[in-house]
PDB file of C-alpha atoms in Angstrom:
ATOM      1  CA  UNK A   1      69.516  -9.050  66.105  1.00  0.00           C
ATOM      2  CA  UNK A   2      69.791  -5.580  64.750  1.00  0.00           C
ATOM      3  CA  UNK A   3      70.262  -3.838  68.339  1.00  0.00           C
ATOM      4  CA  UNK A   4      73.259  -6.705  68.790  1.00  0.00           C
ATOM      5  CA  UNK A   5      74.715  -5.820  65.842  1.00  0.00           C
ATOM      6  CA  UNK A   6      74.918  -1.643  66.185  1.00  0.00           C
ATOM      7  CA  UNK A   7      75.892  -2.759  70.290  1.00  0.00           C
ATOM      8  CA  UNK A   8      79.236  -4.568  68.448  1.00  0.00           C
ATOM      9  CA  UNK A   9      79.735  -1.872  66.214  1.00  0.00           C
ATOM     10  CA  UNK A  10      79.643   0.810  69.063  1.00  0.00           C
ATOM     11  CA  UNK A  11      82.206  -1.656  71.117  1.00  0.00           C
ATOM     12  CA  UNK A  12      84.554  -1.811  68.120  1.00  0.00           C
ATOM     13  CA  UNK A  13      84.453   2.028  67.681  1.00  0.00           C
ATOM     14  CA  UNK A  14      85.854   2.477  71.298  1.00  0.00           C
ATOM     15  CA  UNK A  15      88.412   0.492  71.130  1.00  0.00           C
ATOM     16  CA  UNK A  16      90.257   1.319  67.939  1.00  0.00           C
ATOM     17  CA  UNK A  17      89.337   4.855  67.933  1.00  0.00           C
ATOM     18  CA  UNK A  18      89.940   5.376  72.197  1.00  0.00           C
ATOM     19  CA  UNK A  19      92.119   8.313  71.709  1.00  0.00           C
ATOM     20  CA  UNK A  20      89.260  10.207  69.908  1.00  0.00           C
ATOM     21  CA  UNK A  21      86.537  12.094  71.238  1.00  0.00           C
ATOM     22  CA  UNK A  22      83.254  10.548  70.776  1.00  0.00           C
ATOM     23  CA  UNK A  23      81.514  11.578  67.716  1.00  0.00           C
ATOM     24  CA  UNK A  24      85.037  12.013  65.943  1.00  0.00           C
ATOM     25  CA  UNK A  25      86.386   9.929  63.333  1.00  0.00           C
ATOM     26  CA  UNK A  26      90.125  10.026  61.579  1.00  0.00           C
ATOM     27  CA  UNK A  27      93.674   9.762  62.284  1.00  0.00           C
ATOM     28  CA  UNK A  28      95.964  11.766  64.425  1.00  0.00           C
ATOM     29  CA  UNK A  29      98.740  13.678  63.153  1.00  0.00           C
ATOM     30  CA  UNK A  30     101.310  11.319  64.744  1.00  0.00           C
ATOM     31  CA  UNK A  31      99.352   8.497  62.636  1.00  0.00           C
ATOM     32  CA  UNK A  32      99.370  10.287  59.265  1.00  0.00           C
ATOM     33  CA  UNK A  33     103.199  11.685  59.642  1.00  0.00           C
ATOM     34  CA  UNK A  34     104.343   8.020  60.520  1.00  0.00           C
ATOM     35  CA  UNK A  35     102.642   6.541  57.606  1.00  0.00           C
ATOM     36  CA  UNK A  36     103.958   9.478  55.545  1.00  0.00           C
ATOM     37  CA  UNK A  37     107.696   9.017  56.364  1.00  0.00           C
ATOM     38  CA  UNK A  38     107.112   5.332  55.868  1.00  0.00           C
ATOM     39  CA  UNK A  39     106.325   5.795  52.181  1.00  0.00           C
ATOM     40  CA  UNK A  40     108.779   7.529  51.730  1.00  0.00           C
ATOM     41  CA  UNK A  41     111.373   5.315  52.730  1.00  0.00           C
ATOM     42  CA  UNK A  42     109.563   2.431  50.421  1.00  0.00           C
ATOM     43  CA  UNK A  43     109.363   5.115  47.534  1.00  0.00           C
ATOM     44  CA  UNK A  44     113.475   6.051  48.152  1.00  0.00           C
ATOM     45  CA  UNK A  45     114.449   2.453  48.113  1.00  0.00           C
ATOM     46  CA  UNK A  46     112.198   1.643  45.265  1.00  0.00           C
ATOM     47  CA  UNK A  47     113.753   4.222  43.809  1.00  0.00           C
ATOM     48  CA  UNK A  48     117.364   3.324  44.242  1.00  0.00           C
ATOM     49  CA  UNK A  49     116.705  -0.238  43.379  1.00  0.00           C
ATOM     50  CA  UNK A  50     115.319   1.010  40.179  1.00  0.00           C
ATOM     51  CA  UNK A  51     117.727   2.836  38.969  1.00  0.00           C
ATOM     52  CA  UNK A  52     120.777   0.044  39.571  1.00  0.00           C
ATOM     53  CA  UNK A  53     118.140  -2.540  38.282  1.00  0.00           C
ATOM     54  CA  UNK A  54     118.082  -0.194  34.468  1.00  0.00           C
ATOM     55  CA  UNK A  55     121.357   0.661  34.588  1.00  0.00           C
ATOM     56  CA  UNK A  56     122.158  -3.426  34.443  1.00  0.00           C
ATOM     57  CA  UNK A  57     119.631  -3.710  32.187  1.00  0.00           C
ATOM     58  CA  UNK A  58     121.614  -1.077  29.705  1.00  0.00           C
ATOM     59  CA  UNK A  59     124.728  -2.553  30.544  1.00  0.00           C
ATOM     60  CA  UNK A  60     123.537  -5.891  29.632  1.00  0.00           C
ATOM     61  CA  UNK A  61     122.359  -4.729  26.193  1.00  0.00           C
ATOM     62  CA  UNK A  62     125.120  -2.896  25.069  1.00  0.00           C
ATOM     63  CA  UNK A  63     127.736  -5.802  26.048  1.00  0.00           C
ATOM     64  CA  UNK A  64     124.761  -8.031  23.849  1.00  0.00           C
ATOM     65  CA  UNK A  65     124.818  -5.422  20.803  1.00  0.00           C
ATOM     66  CA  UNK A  66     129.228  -5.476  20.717  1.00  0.00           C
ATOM     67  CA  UNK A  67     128.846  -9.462  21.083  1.00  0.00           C
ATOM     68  CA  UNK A  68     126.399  -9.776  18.437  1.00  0.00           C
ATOM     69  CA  UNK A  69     128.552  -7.229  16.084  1.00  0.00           C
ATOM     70  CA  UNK A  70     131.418  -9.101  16.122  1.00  0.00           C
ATOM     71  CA  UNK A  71     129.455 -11.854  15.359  1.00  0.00           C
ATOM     72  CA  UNK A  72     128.077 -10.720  12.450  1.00  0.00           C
ATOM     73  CA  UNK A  73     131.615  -9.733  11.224  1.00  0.00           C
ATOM     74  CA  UNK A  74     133.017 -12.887  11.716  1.00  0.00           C
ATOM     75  CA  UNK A  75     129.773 -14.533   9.741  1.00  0.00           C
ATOM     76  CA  UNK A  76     130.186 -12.040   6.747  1.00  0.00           C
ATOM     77  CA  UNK A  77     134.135 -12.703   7.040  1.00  0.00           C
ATOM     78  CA  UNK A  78     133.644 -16.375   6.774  1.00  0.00           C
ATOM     79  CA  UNK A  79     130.642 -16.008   3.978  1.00  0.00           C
ATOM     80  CA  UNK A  80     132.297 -13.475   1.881  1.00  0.00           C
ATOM     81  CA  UNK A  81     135.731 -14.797   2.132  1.00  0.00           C
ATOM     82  CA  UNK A  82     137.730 -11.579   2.809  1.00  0.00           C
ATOM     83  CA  UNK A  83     138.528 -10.057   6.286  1.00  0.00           C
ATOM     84  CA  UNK A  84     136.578  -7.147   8.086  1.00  0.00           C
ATOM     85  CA  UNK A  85     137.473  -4.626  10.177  1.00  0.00           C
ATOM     86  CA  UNK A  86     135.565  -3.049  13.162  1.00  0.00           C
ATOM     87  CA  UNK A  87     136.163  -0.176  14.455  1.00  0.00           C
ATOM     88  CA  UNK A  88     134.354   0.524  17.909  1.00  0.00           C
ATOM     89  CA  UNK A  89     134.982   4.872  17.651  1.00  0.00           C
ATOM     90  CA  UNK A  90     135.686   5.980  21.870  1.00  0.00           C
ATOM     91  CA  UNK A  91     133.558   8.842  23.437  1.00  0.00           C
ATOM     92  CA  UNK A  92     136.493  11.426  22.245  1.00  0.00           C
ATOM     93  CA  UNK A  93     136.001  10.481  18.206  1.00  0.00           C
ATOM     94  CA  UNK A  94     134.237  12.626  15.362  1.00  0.00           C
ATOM     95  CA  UNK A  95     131.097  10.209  15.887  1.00  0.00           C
ATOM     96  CA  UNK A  96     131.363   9.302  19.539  1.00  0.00           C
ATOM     97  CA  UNK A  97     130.192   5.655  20.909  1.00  0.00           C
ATOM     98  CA  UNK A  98     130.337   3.609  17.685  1.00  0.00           C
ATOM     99  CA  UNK A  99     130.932   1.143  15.579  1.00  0.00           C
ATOM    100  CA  UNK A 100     132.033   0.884  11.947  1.00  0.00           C
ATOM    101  CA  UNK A 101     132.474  -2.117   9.235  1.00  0.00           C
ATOM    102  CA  UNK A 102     135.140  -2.268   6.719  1.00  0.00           C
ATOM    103  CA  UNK A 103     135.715  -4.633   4.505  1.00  0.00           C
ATOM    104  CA  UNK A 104     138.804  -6.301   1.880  1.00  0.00           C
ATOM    105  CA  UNK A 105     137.839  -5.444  -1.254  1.00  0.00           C
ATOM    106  CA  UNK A 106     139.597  -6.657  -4.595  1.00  0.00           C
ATOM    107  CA  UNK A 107     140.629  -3.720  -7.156  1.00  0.00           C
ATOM    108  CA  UNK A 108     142.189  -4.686 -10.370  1.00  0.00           C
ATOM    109  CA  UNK A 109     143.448  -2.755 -13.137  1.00  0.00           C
ATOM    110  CA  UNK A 110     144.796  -3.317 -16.061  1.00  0.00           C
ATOM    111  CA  UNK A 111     144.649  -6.067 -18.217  1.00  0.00           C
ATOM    112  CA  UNK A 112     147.147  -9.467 -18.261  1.00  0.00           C
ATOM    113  CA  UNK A 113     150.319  -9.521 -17.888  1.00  0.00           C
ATOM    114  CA  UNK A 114     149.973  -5.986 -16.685  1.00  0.00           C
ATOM    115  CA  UNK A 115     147.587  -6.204 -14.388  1.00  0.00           C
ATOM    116  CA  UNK A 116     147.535  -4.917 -10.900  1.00  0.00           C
ATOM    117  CA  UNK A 117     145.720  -6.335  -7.991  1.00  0.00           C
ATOM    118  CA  UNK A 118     145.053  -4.393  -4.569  1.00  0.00           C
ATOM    119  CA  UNK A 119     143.461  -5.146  -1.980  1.00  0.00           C
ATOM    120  CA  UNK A 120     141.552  -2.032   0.306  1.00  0.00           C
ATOM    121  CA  UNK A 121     139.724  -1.827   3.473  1.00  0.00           C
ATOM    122  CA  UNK A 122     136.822  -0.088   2.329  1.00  0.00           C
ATOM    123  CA  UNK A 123     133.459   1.060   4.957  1.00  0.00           C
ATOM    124  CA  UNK A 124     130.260  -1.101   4.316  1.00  0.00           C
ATOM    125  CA  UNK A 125     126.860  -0.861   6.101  1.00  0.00           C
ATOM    126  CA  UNK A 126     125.944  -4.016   7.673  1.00  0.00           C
ATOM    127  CA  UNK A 127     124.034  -2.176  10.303  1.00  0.00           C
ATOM    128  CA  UNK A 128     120.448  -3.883  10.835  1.00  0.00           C
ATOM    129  CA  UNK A 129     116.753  -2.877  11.168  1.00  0.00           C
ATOM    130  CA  UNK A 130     116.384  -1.111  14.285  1.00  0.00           C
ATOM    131  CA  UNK A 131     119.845   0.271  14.609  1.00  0.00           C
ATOM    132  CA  UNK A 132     120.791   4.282  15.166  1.00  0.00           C
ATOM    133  CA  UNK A 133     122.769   4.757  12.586  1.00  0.00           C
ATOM    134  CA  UNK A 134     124.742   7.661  11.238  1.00  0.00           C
ATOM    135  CA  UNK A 135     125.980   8.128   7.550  1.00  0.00           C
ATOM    136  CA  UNK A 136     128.962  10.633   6.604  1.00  0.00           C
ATOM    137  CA  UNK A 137     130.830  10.815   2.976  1.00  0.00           C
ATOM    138  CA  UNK A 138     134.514  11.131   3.669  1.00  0.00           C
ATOM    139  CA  UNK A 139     137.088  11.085   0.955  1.00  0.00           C
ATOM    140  CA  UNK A 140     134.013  10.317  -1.785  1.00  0.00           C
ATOM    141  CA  UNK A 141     132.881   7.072   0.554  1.00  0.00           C
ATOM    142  CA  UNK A 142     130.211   6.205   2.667  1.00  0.00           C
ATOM    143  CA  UNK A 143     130.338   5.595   6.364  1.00  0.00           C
ATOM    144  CA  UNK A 144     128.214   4.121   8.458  1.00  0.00           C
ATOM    145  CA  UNK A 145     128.422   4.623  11.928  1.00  0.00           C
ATOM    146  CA  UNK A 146     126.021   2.746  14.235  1.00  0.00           C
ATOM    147  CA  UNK A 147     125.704   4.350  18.038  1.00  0.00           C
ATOM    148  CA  UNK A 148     125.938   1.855  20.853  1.00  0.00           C
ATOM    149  CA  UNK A 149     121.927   2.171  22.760  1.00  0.00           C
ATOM    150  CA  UNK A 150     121.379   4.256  26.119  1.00  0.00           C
ATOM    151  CA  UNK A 151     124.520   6.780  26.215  1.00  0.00           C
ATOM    152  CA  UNK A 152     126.721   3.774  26.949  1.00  0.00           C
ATOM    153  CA  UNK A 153     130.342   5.246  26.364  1.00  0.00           C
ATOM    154  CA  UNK A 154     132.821   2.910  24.485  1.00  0.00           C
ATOM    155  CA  UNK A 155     135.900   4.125  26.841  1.00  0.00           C
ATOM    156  CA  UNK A 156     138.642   4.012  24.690  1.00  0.00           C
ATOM    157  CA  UNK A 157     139.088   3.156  20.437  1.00  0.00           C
ATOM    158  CA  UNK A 158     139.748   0.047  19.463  1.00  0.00           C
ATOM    159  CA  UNK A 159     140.311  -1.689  15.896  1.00  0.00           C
ATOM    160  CA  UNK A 160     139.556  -5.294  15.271  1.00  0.00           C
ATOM    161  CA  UNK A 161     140.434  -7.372  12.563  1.00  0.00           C
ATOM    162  CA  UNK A 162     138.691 -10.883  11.118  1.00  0.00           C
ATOM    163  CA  UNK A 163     140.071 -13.146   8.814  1.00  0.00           C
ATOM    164  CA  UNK A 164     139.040 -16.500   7.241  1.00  0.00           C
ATOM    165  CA  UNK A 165     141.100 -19.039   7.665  1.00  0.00           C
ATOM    166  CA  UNK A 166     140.167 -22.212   6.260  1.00  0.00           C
ATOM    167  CA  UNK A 167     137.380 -22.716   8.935  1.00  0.00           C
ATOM    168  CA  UNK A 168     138.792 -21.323  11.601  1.00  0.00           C
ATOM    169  CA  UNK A 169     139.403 -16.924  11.812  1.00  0.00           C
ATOM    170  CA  UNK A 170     142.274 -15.260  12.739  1.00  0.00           C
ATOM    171  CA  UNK A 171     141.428 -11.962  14.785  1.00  0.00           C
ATOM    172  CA  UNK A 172     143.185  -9.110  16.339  1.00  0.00           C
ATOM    173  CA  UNK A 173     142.676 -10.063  20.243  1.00  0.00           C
ATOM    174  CA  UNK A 174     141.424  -7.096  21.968  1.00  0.00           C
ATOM    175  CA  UNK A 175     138.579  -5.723  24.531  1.00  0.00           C
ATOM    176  CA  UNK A 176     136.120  -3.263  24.518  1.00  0.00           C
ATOM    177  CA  UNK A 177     135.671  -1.183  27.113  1.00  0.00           C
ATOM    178  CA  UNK A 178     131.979  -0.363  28.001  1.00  0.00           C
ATOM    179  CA  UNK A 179     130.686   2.231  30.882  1.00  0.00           C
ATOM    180  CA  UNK A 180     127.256   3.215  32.056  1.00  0.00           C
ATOM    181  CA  UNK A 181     127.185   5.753  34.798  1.00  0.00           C
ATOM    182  CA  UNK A 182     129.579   3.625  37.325  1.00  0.00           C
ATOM    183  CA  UNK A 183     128.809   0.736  35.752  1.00  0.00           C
ATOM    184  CA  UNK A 184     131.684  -0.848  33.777  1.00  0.00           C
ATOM    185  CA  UNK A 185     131.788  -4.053  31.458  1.00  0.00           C
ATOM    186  CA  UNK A 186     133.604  -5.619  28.475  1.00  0.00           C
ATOM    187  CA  UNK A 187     133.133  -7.510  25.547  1.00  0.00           C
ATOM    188  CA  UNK A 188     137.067  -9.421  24.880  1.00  0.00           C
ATOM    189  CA  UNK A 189     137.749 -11.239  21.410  1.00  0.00           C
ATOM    190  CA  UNK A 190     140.844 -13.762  21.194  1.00  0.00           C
ATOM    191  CA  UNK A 191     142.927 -14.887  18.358  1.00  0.00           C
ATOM    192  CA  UNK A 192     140.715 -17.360  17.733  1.00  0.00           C
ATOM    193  CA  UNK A 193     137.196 -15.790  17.562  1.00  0.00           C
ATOM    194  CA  UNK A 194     136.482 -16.654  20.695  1.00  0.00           C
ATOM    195  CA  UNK A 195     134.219 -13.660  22.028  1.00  0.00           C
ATOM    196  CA  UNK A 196     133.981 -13.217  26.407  1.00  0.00           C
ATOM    197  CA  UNK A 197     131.624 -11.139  28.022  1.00  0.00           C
ATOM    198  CA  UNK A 198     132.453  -9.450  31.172  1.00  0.00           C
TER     199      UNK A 198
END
Protein backbone atom coordinates (compact mmCIF):
# COMPACT_ATOMS: atom_id res chain seq x y z
CA UNK A 1 0.00 0.00 0.00
CA UNK A 2 2.85 2.25 0.87
CA UNK A 3 4.97 1.43 -2.45
CA UNK A 4 1.39 2.39 -4.37
CA UNK A 5 1.16 5.37 -2.72
CA UNK A 6 5.01 6.96 -3.25
CA UNK A 7 4.41 5.16 -7.19
CA UNK A 8 1.26 7.97 -7.41
CA UNK A 9 3.16 10.54 -5.90
CA UNK A 10 6.20 10.04 -8.32
CA UNK A 11 3.43 10.00 -11.36
CA UNK A 12 1.93 13.28 -10.12
CA UNK A 13 5.43 14.91 -9.82
CA UNK A 14 6.03 14.30 -13.63
CA UNK A 15 3.30 15.58 -14.82
CA UNK A 16 2.85 18.95 -13.18
CA UNK A 17 6.42 19.62 -12.79
CA UNK A 18 7.48 18.09 -16.71
CA UNK A 19 9.36 21.14 -17.58
CA UNK A 20 11.75 20.61 -14.58
CA UNK A 21 14.66 18.56 -14.27
CA UNK A 22 14.26 15.69 -12.04
CA UNK A 23 15.24 16.33 -8.56
CA UNK A 24 14.11 20.10 -9.01
CA UNK A 25 11.25 21.67 -7.49
CA UNK A 26 9.74 25.48 -8.07
CA UNK A 27 8.42 27.73 -10.58
CA UNK A 28 9.89 29.16 -13.69
CA UNK A 29 10.47 32.68 -14.20
CA UNK A 30 7.72 32.92 -16.86
CA UNK A 31 5.39 31.42 -13.93
CA UNK A 32 6.41 33.85 -11.18
CA UNK A 33 6.47 37.13 -13.62
CA UNK A 34 2.86 36.14 -14.86
CA UNK A 35 1.54 35.77 -11.45
CA UNK A 36 3.42 38.97 -10.53
CA UNK A 37 1.87 41.23 -13.24
CA UNK A 38 -1.42 39.62 -12.39
CA UNK A 39 -1.41 41.09 -8.88
CA UNK A 40 -0.73 43.87 -9.90
CA UNK A 41 -3.46 44.49 -12.08
CA UNK A 42 -5.94 43.18 -9.07
CA UNK A 43 -3.93 45.54 -6.63
CA UNK A 44 -4.35 48.74 -9.42
CA UNK A 45 -8.00 48.11 -9.80
CA UNK A 46 -8.51 47.54 -6.16
CA UNK A 47 -6.93 50.47 -5.87
CA UNK A 48 -8.91 52.67 -8.17
CA UNK A 49 -12.13 51.24 -6.97
CA UNK A 50 -11.10 52.30 -3.58
CA UNK A 51 -10.46 55.47 -3.93
CA UNK A 52 -13.96 56.42 -6.01
CA UNK A 53 -15.68 54.07 -3.41
CA UNK A 54 -14.21 56.89 -0.26
CA UNK A 55 -14.51 59.66 -2.17
CA UNK A 56 -18.58 58.78 -2.35
CA UNK A 57 -18.40 57.89 0.92
CA UNK A 58 -17.10 61.70 1.84
CA UNK A 59 -19.37 63.08 -0.52
CA UNK A 60 -22.21 61.35 1.01
CA UNK A 61 -21.38 62.67 4.49
CA UNK A 62 -20.83 66.07 3.87
CA UNK A 63 -24.22 66.45 1.72
CA UNK A 64 -25.67 64.44 5.25
CA UNK A 65 -23.85 67.05 7.69
CA UNK A 66 -25.41 70.45 5.36
CA UNK A 67 -28.89 68.44 5.39
CA UNK A 68 -28.84 67.80 8.95
CA UNK A 69 -27.66 71.64 9.67
CA UNK A 70 -30.35 73.09 8.13
CA UNK A 71 -32.37 70.92 9.93
CA UNK A 72 -31.39 71.80 13.08
CA UNK A 73 -31.91 75.52 12.15
CA UNK A 74 -35.20 75.12 11.08
CA UNK A 75 -35.98 73.02 14.55
CA UNK A 76 -34.38 75.83 16.75
CA UNK A 77 -36.28 78.45 14.38
CA UNK A 78 -39.55 76.80 14.99
CA UNK A 79 -38.71 76.07 18.96
CA UNK A 80 -37.32 79.40 19.73
CA UNK A 81 -39.66 81.39 17.69
CA UNK A 82 -37.25 83.81 15.93
CA UNK A 83 -35.47 83.23 12.53
CA UNK A 84 -31.79 81.93 11.99
CA UNK A 85 -29.39 82.51 9.67
CA UNK A 86 -26.73 80.13 8.15
CA UNK A 87 -24.05 81.03 6.65
CA UNK A 88 -22.15 78.14 4.72
CA UNK A 89 -18.40 80.43 4.45
CA UNK A 90 -16.83 79.23 0.50
CA UNK A 91 -13.18 77.90 0.25
CA UNK A 92 -12.02 81.76 -0.43
CA UNK A 93 -13.47 83.09 3.25
CA UNK A 94 -11.42 84.03 6.52
CA UNK A 95 -12.48 80.42 7.87
CA UNK A 96 -12.73 78.40 4.70
CA UNK A 97 -15.44 75.39 4.31
CA UNK A 98 -17.98 76.37 7.00
CA UNK A 99 -20.84 76.95 8.52
CA UNK A 100 -22.13 79.56 10.97
CA UNK A 101 -25.55 80.14 13.10
CA UNK A 102 -27.06 83.41 13.76
CA UNK A 103 -29.85 84.08 15.38
CA UNK A 104 -32.92 87.15 15.95
CA UNK A 105 -32.38 88.35 19.07
CA UNK A 106 -34.72 90.95 20.95
CA UNK A 107 -32.83 94.19 22.44
CA UNK A 108 -34.85 96.66 24.31
CA UNK A 109 -34.01 99.79 25.88
CA UNK A 110 -35.53 102.11 27.61
CA UNK A 111 -38.41 102.04 29.59
CA UNK A 112 -42.41 102.67 28.38
CA UNK A 113 -43.47 104.89 26.34
CA UNK A 114 -39.87 105.37 25.40
CA UNK A 115 -38.83 102.28 24.78
CA UNK A 116 -36.98 100.94 21.85
CA UNK A 117 -37.13 97.51 20.45
CA UNK A 118 -34.48 95.99 17.88
CA UNK A 119 -34.15 93.15 16.60
CA UNK A 120 -30.21 91.71 15.63
CA UNK A 121 -28.81 88.76 13.96
CA UNK A 122 -26.43 87.80 16.45
CA UNK A 123 -23.75 84.31 16.04
CA UNK A 124 -24.77 81.36 18.39
CA UNK A 125 -23.06 77.93 18.74
CA UNK A 126 -25.37 75.20 18.03
CA UNK A 127 -22.54 73.10 16.81
CA UNK A 128 -22.79 69.42 18.37
CA UNK A 129 -20.55 66.80 20.07
CA UNK A 130 -18.21 65.60 17.61
CA UNK A 131 -18.06 68.62 15.40
CA UNK A 132 -14.58 70.60 14.29
CA UNK A 133 -15.29 73.63 15.36
CA UNK A 134 -13.53 76.95 15.31
CA UNK A 135 -14.21 79.98 17.71
CA UNK A 136 -13.09 83.71 16.80
CA UNK A 137 -14.23 87.08 18.82
CA UNK A 138 -15.06 89.67 16.22
CA UNK A 139 -16.48 93.02 17.09
CA UNK A 140 -16.65 91.77 21.08
CA UNK A 141 -18.82 88.45 19.85
CA UNK A 142 -18.32 84.99 19.56
CA UNK A 143 -18.24 82.95 16.42
CA UNK A 144 -18.49 79.68 15.87
CA UNK A 145 -17.46 78.25 12.83
CA UNK A 146 -17.94 74.50 12.27
CA UNK A 147 -15.65 72.92 9.20
CA UNK A 148 -17.51 70.69 6.80
CA UNK A 149 -15.50 66.76 7.38
CA UNK A 150 -12.77 65.42 4.79
CA UNK A 151 -11.50 68.75 2.92
CA UNK A 152 -14.88 68.90 1.20
CA UNK A 153 -14.86 72.54 -0.33
CA UNK A 154 -18.21 74.51 -0.03
CA UNK A 155 -17.70 76.13 -3.72
CA UNK A 156 -19.13 79.29 -3.41
CA UNK A 157 -20.86 81.48 -0.06
CA UNK A 158 -24.13 81.29 0.49
CA UNK A 159 -26.58 82.89 3.23
CA UNK A 160 -29.77 81.24 4.29
CA UNK A 161 -32.48 82.50 6.14
CA UNK A 162 -35.40 80.55 8.42
CA UNK A 163 -38.38 81.92 9.67
CA UNK A 164 -41.41 80.64 11.66
CA UNK A 165 -44.37 81.02 10.27
CA UNK A 166 -47.24 79.81 12.05
CA UNK A 167 -46.26 76.10 11.35
CA UNK A 168 -44.97 76.35 8.30
CA UNK A 169 -41.08 78.41 7.65
CA UNK A 170 -40.35 80.77 5.25
CA UNK A 171 -36.64 80.35 3.89
CA UNK A 172 -34.32 82.00 1.54
CA UNK A 173 -34.30 79.23 -1.42
CA UNK A 174 -30.82 78.53 -2.28
CA UNK A 175 -28.12 75.57 -2.93
CA UNK A 176 -25.01 74.64 -1.65
CA UNK A 177 -22.46 73.76 -3.65
CA UNK A 178 -20.29 70.79 -2.41
CA UNK A 179 -16.92 69.32 -4.20
CA UNK A 180 -14.63 66.47 -3.35
CA UNK A 181 -11.76 65.99 -5.69
CA UNK A 182 -14.07 65.70 -9.04
CA UNK A 183 -16.76 64.81 -7.21
CA UNK A 184 -19.56 67.41 -7.07
CA UNK A 185 -22.98 67.45 -5.08
CA UNK A 186 -25.60 69.77 -3.52
CA UNK A 187 -27.72 70.18 -0.75
CA UNK A 188 -30.95 72.80 -2.27
CA UNK A 189 -33.50 74.41 0.32
CA UNK A 190 -36.92 75.91 -1.10
CA UNK A 191 -39.19 78.53 0.18
CA UNK A 192 -40.83 76.20 1.99
CA UNK A 193 -38.22 74.20 4.00
CA UNK A 194 -38.19 71.71 1.79
CA UNK A 195 -34.41 70.45 1.81
CA UNK A 196 -33.11 68.19 -1.75
CA UNK A 197 -30.10 66.35 -1.88
CA UNK A 198 -28.24 66.02 -5.03
Amino acid sequence: MNGEKTTRMKKFRITVFSHLRYGQTGFTMVEVAVVVVILGLLLAVGSLSYAGIRKSMIMSGAKKQVEEVIQRAKTAARQENVSYRLVFYSQNEAVPNSYEFFCNTKYEQGTFPNKIEAWVMEPVDKSVTGENKVTKVIDGKTHTYVKLSNNVIIENTVVITISPVGTTYSVTPTTVQLKVADSTGSVSVDAVGRITVQ
